[in-house]
Short mmCIF file of C-alpha atoms and ligand atoms in Angstrom, two decimals:
data_model
loop_
_atom_site.label_atom_id
_atom_site.label_comp_id
_atom_site.label_asym_id
_atom_site.label_seq_id
_atom_site.Cartn_x
_atom_site.Cartn_y
_atom_site.Cartn_z
CA UNK A 142 62.20 72.51 106.43
CA UNK A 143 63.20 75.24 108.79
CA UNK A 144 60.28 77.19 110.22
CA UNK A 145 61.23 80.60 108.87
CA UNK A 146 61.98 79.11 105.48
CA UNK A 147 58.49 77.63 105.29
CA UNK A 148 56.82 80.96 106.12
CA UNK A 149 59.10 82.79 103.70
CA UNK A 150 58.12 80.43 100.89
CA UNK A 151 54.45 80.84 101.71
CA UNK A 152 54.63 84.65 101.59
CA UNK A 153 56.59 84.42 98.34
CA UNK A 154 53.87 82.42 96.59
CA UNK A 155 52.94 85.81 95.15
CA UNK A 156 55.44 87.71 93.06
CA UNK A 157 54.05 91.25 93.12
CA UNK A 158 56.42 92.55 90.43
CA UNK A 159 55.68 89.71 88.04
CA UNK A 160 52.01 89.68 89.00
CA UNK A 161 52.06 85.90 89.49
CA UNK A 162 50.28 84.05 92.30
CA UNK A 163 50.63 80.34 93.09
CA UNK A 164 47.58 80.47 95.39
CA UNK A 165 45.31 81.97 92.77
CA UNK A 166 42.87 79.02 93.00
CA UNK A 167 42.01 75.89 94.97
CA UNK A 168 44.35 73.72 92.92
CA UNK A 169 47.28 76.03 93.51
CA UNK A 170 46.73 76.06 97.25
CA UNK A 171 46.32 72.30 97.42
CA UNK A 172 49.49 71.75 95.43
CA UNK A 173 51.46 74.08 97.69
CA UNK A 174 50.20 72.47 100.91
CA UNK A 175 50.85 68.93 99.67
CA UNK A 176 54.28 69.86 98.35
CA UNK A 177 55.21 71.28 101.78
CA UNK A 178 53.82 68.33 103.71
CA UNK A 179 50.96 70.32 105.25
CA UNK A 180 48.11 68.43 103.59
CA UNK A 181 47.52 65.20 101.75
CA UNK A 182 46.49 64.70 98.16
CA UNK A 183 43.05 63.43 99.12
CA UNK A 184 42.30 66.73 100.89
CA UNK A 185 40.41 68.85 98.41
CA UNK A 186 40.87 72.60 98.72
CA UNK A 187 38.10 75.00 97.73
CA UNK A 188 38.33 78.47 96.20
CA UNK A 189 37.22 79.83 99.60
CA UNK A 190 40.25 78.10 101.17
CA UNK A 191 42.48 79.74 98.57
CA UNK A 192 40.94 83.15 99.31
CA UNK A 193 41.58 82.63 103.03
CA UNK A 194 45.16 81.54 102.32
CA UNK A 195 45.78 84.68 100.26
CA UNK A 196 44.35 86.87 103.04
CA UNK A 197 46.61 85.13 105.58
CA UNK A 198 49.57 85.58 103.26
CA UNK A 199 49.04 89.32 102.86
CA UNK A 200 48.48 89.74 106.60
CA UNK A 201 51.82 88.01 107.16
CA UNK A 202 53.46 90.24 104.56
CA UNK A 203 52.15 93.29 106.43
CA UNK A 204 53.55 92.05 109.73
CA UNK A 205 56.88 91.29 108.06
CA UNK A 206 56.95 94.83 106.65
CA UNK A 207 56.83 96.12 110.22
CA UNK A 208 60.18 94.36 110.76
CA UNK A 209 61.92 96.95 108.56
CA UNK A 210 60.26 99.76 110.52
CA UNK A 211 57.36 100.43 108.14
CA UNK A 212 54.02 101.55 109.58
CA UNK A 213 51.44 98.81 109.06
CA UNK A 214 48.02 98.02 110.49
CA UNK A 215 49.16 95.32 112.90
CA UNK A 216 45.74 95.03 114.46
CA UNK A 217 44.02 94.31 111.16
CA UNK A 218 46.70 91.83 110.12
CA UNK A 219 46.55 90.11 113.50
CA UNK A 220 42.79 89.81 113.28
CA UNK A 221 43.07 88.00 109.93
CA UNK A 222 45.57 85.55 111.41
CA UNK A 223 43.47 85.13 114.52
CA UNK A 224 40.37 84.15 112.54
CA UNK A 225 42.36 81.64 110.47
CA UNK A 226 43.93 80.22 113.64
CA UNK A 227 40.51 79.76 115.20
CA UNK A 228 39.16 78.13 112.04
CA UNK A 229 42.06 75.69 112.20
CA UNK A 230 41.48 75.02 115.90
CA UNK A 231 45.07 75.93 116.66
CA UNK A 232 45.97 75.07 120.23
CA UNK A 233 49.03 75.60 122.39
CA UNK A 234 50.96 72.50 123.41
CA UNK A 235 54.15 71.82 125.31
CA UNK A 236 56.37 69.26 123.66
CA UNK A 237 59.89 68.35 124.71
CA UNK A 238 60.28 71.42 126.90
CA UNK A 239 59.24 73.78 124.12
CA UNK A 240 56.04 75.47 123.09
CA UNK A 241 54.24 74.03 120.08
CA UNK A 242 51.09 74.93 118.23
CA UNK A 243 48.92 72.16 116.85
CA UNK A 244 45.91 72.52 114.54
CA UNK A 245 42.90 70.43 115.49
CA UNK A 246 41.36 70.77 112.04
CA UNK A 247 42.25 68.40 109.23
CA UNK A 248 42.49 68.84 105.51
CA UNK A 249 43.20 72.17 103.92
CA UNK A 250 42.13 74.20 106.95
CA UNK A 251 44.46 72.12 109.07
CA UNK A 252 47.21 72.65 106.48
CA UNK A 253 46.87 76.39 106.76
CA UNK A 254 46.81 75.87 110.53
CA UNK A 255 50.16 74.10 110.21
CA UNK A 256 51.57 77.19 108.59
CA UNK A 257 50.15 79.38 111.37
CA UNK A 258 51.69 76.98 113.87
CA UNK A 259 55.07 77.72 112.29
CA UNK A 260 54.38 81.45 112.67
CA UNK A 261 53.48 80.94 116.34
CA UNK A 262 56.65 78.98 116.98
CA UNK A 263 58.80 81.60 115.24
CA UNK A 264 57.21 84.33 117.37
CA UNK A 265 57.73 82.23 120.51
CA UNK A 266 61.43 81.55 119.84
CA UNK A 267 62.20 85.09 118.67
CA UNK A 268 63.39 84.14 115.18
CA UNK A 269 60.30 85.91 113.80
CA UNK A 270 62.09 89.28 113.86
CA UNK A 271 64.59 87.99 111.31
CA UNK A 272 61.89 87.37 108.75
CA UNK A 273 61.15 90.57 106.84
CA UNK A 274 59.39 91.88 103.78
CA UNK A 275 61.47 93.92 101.35
CA UNK A 276 61.02 97.62 101.99
CA UNK A 277 60.66 98.34 98.28
CA UNK A 278 56.96 99.05 97.79
CA UNK A 279 56.75 97.31 94.43
CA UNK A 280 58.67 94.25 95.65
CA UNK A 281 57.73 93.30 99.24
CA UNK A 282 59.46 89.91 98.80
CA UNK A 283 59.99 88.01 102.04
CA UNK A 284 63.56 87.30 103.10
CA UNK A 285 65.47 86.08 106.15
CA UNK A 286 67.85 88.62 107.61
CA UNK A 287 70.98 86.78 108.71
CA UNK A 288 73.06 89.93 109.15
CA UNK A 289 74.53 90.11 112.64
CA UNK A 290 72.90 93.45 113.46
CA UNK A 291 69.68 92.49 111.67
CA UNK A 292 69.63 95.72 109.74
CA UNK A 293 68.73 94.43 106.27
CA UNK A 294 65.84 96.28 104.63
CA UNK A 295 65.80 94.92 101.11
CA UNK A 296 65.57 91.44 99.65
CA UNK A 297 68.48 92.32 97.40
CA UNK A 298 70.63 95.38 98.00
CA UNK A 299 71.87 95.40 94.40
CA UNK A 300 68.34 95.53 92.97
CA UNK A 301 65.78 96.88 95.44
CA UNK A 302 68.24 98.73 97.65
CA UNK A 303 69.83 100.67 94.82
CA UNK A 304 66.52 101.34 93.14
CA UNK A 305 65.18 102.79 96.39
CA UNK A 306 68.30 104.90 96.86
CA UNK A 307 68.00 106.22 93.30
CA UNK A 308 64.36 107.12 93.92
CA UNK A 309 65.22 108.98 97.14
CA UNK A 310 68.05 110.74 95.33
CA UNK A 311 65.70 111.88 92.55
CA UNK A 312 63.16 113.10 95.09
CA UNK A 313 65.75 115.11 96.97
CA UNK A 314 67.09 116.68 93.79
CA UNK A 315 63.82 117.27 92.00
ZN1 ZN B 596 63.00 93.56 97.03
#
């Protein structure tokens, strides 16, 4: 799976509008990691792992929100990722002329490290800027901006874009 796609799917394990969360417990996290090839079935996740995964996810969502120009606490978000990266023993490697990040930890922690490795690689190759969180406050769904000028702000212009425009219109004419 493409790197950005993997991160996008991870961030979208929570649907804020529906109020659903695939990483709500240890089982959910384990299932997600196994399904995406980041952990094996015998690796048992704990509820603490799931809590860490959710914190990492929301930190990523904050950083992706910055890609549409929103003000976010990048330092706080980075600190959350940094702690998770250290827990996973993430190290920098050079493979085949490219930079790679490899988690030393195994099991669930290593699985989350694998996801952070994908983030590191996306930042290193510049594709990271194309991954964004929808600017709609109630949505914040992650999407990949493939527009040539990389100007997309909403996951779906027809839904979130128009809703946002309508809200701005109402505010201006209130
Ligand atoms: Zn949206």
